[in-house]
C-alpha positions as a printed NumPy array, in Angstrom:
array([[403.637, 176.889,  91.745],
       [402.768, 176.815,  95.316],
       [399.714, 178.844,  94.329],
       [398.102, 176.875,  91.731],
       [398.78 , 173.753,  93.894],
       [397.311, 175.677,  96.619],
       [393.771, 177.036,  94.501],
       [393.757, 173.802,  93.305],
       [392.61 , 171.997,  96.743],
       [390.748, 174.543,  97.472],
       [388.386, 174.071,  94.638],
       [389.058, 170.166,  94.442],
       [387.567, 170.621,  98.324],
       [384.865, 172.694,  97.073],
       [383.287, 170.885,  93.995],
       [383.779, 167.606,  96.499],
       [381.313, 169.588,  98.73 ],
       [378.983, 170.497,  96.739],
       [378.934, 166.782,  95.158],
       [378.128, 166.007,  98.583],
       [375.555, 168.803,  99.474],
       [374.379, 168.528,  96.159],
       [373.607, 164.297,  96.504],
       [370.16 , 163.661,  97.376],
       [370.46 , 161.498, 100.53 ],
       [369.562, 157.55 , 100.241],
       [369.281, 154.632, 102.391],
       [368.983, 151.277, 102.16 ],
       [367.161, 148.601, 103.565],
       [365.253, 145.834, 102.718],
       [361.102, 145.068, 102.289],
       [359.342, 143.192, 105.047],
       [355.398, 144.339, 104.734],
       [353.573, 145.469, 101.466],
       [350.342, 148.199, 103.53 ],
       [348.997, 148.462,  99.993],
       [349.943, 150.375,  96.675],
       [352.421, 153.784,  97.808],
       [353.266, 152.424, 101.298],
       [355.453, 149.445, 103.33 ],
       [357.616, 148.655, 105.803],
       [361.483, 148.394, 105.03 ],
       [364.269, 146.809, 107.293],
       [366.817, 150.049, 108.118],
       [369.16 , 148.573, 110.326],
       [367.959, 147.81 , 113.502],
       [364.864, 149.392, 112.718],
       [361.229, 149.352, 110.606],
       [360.696, 152.255, 108.84 ],
       [356.951, 152.727, 107.349],
       [357.398, 154.086, 104.766],
       [355.187, 156.447, 101.92 ],
       [355.908, 156.523,  98.104],
       [356.845, 160.541,  96.89 ],
       [354.651, 161.668,  94.119],
       [352.298, 159.332,  93.318],
       [348.969, 157.833,  94.858],
       [347.34 , 154.085,  94.678],
       [343.493, 154.072,  95.836],
       [342.98 , 152.356,  99.2  ],
       [343.127, 149.398, 100.315],
       [342.591, 150.127, 104.103],
       [341.101, 153.95 , 104.748],
       [339.105, 154.072, 108.088],
       [336.231, 156.475, 106.349],
       [336.556, 156.078, 102.85 ],
       [337.062, 152.044, 102.909],
       [338.6  , 149.974, 100.066],
       [338.468, 152.003,  96.809],
       [338.363, 150.733,  94.093],
       [341.334, 149.01 ,  92.331],
       [343.028, 149.699,  95.7  ],
       [343.825, 146.183,  95.339],
       [345.607, 145.699,  92.059],
       [347.258, 148.509,  92.924],
       [349.002, 146.837,  96.181],
       [349.081, 143.803,  94.256],
       [351.067, 145.052,  91.585],
       [353.862, 147.084,  93.971],
       [353.91 , 143.296,  95.982],
       [354.979, 142.398,  92.54 ],
       [357.606, 144.584,  92.162],
       [359.514, 144.697,  95.991],
       [357.769, 142.316,  98.046],
       [361.08 , 140.979, 100.184],
       [363.887, 142.364,  98.014],
       [366.563, 144.443,  98.984],
       [365.213, 148.47 ,  98.668],
       [367.386, 151.792,  97.923],
       [365.35 , 154.714,  99.235],
       [365.736, 158.462,  97.901],
       [365.191, 160.901, 100.261],
       [363.974, 164.487,  99.08 ],
       [363.669, 168.257, 100.39 ],
       [361.331, 166.782, 102.912],
       [361.732, 163.245, 105.178],
       [358.945, 162.591, 106.441],
       [354.892, 163.811, 106.596],
       [352.605, 164.463, 109.307],
       [352.393, 160.709, 110.366],
       [355.994, 160.035, 110.484],
       [355.761, 158.217, 107.78 ],
       [359.553, 158.298, 106.04 ],
       [359.007, 159.63 , 102.428],
       [361.389, 158.511,  99.909],
       [361.285, 157.518,  95.9  ],
       [361.964, 153.564,  96.457],
       [364.317, 151.598,  93.891],
       [364.394, 147.976,  93.256],
       [367.958, 147.979,  91.003],
       [368.002, 150.677,  88.621],
       [364.152, 150.58 ,  88.601],
       [361.749, 153.486,  90.781],
       [358.802, 151.948,  91.762],
       [357.119, 154.459,  92.213],
       [357.561, 155.586,  88.21 ],
       [357.043, 152.144,  87.584],
       [353.458, 152.293,  89.82 ],
       [352.687, 155.402,  87.599],
       [353.867, 153.568,  83.969],
       [351.752, 150.636,  84.398],
       [349.017, 152.485,  85.412],
       [348.292, 152.009,  89.237],
       [349.78 , 155.154,  90.414],
       [348.767, 158.712,  89.648],
       [350.666, 161.452,  90.454],
       [350.258, 163.449,  93.716],
       [352.963, 165.63 ,  94.254],
       [352.762, 167.714,  97.381],
       [356.12 , 169.967,  97.082],
       [358.986, 170.535,  98.134],
       [359.078, 166.947,  97.429],
       [359.103, 167.455,  93.359],
       [362.154, 165.786,  91.654],
       [360.074, 164.265,  89.54 ],
       [357.215, 165.749,  88.756],
       [357.766, 166.267,  85.219],
       [358.777, 162.504,  84.369],
       [355.74 , 161.214,  86.742],
       [353.74 , 163.479,  84.803],
       [354.894, 161.62 ,  81.541],
       [354.724, 158.496,  82.777],
       [350.807, 159.263,  83.48 ],
       [349.807, 160.436,  80.504],
       [351.445, 157.84 ,  78.607],
       [349.424, 155.574,  81.103],
       [346.365, 157.278,  80.6  ],
       [346.891, 157.041,  76.658],
       [347.776, 153.559,  76.564],
       [344.293, 152.339,  78.704],
       [347.149, 150.498,  81.206],
       [346.071, 149.351,  84.388],
       [343.141, 151.805,  86.5  ],
       [343.176, 154.363,  83.163],
       [341.751, 150.54 ,  81.637],
       [337.803, 150.724,  79.519],
       [335.409, 148.452,  81.568]])
């Protein structure tokens, strides 16, 4: 009986360690600024982090060489409506920062992942940068549906 209890305790500890290890890291904070369609500033504890959405790309609004791209203002406005002034949960993936030092995250407002919602509405395109590929298949499906339905940036003029 002691062996069964000891084995059960080891098994429970192992399962707990595996579930903690496999759970994606997450942070919470409040949105203090919407930069554009795929970048925001979030207050986390005493600091503010510049956060870049993982897996998606929206047209530029303030690019130093490209300038403003068609659809950039619309994508930024949709992003603003989804998250401005709200509390968000930031789900991290394998690589936590990009080459510019921005925190990379899947951004959640309640049960809605903003990255996916922007793709679903047609205001973001899929941009996969390995190793951060957790929701790639979902994003591709949503993009295909948005394009077929002519939503957002896929709308015919």
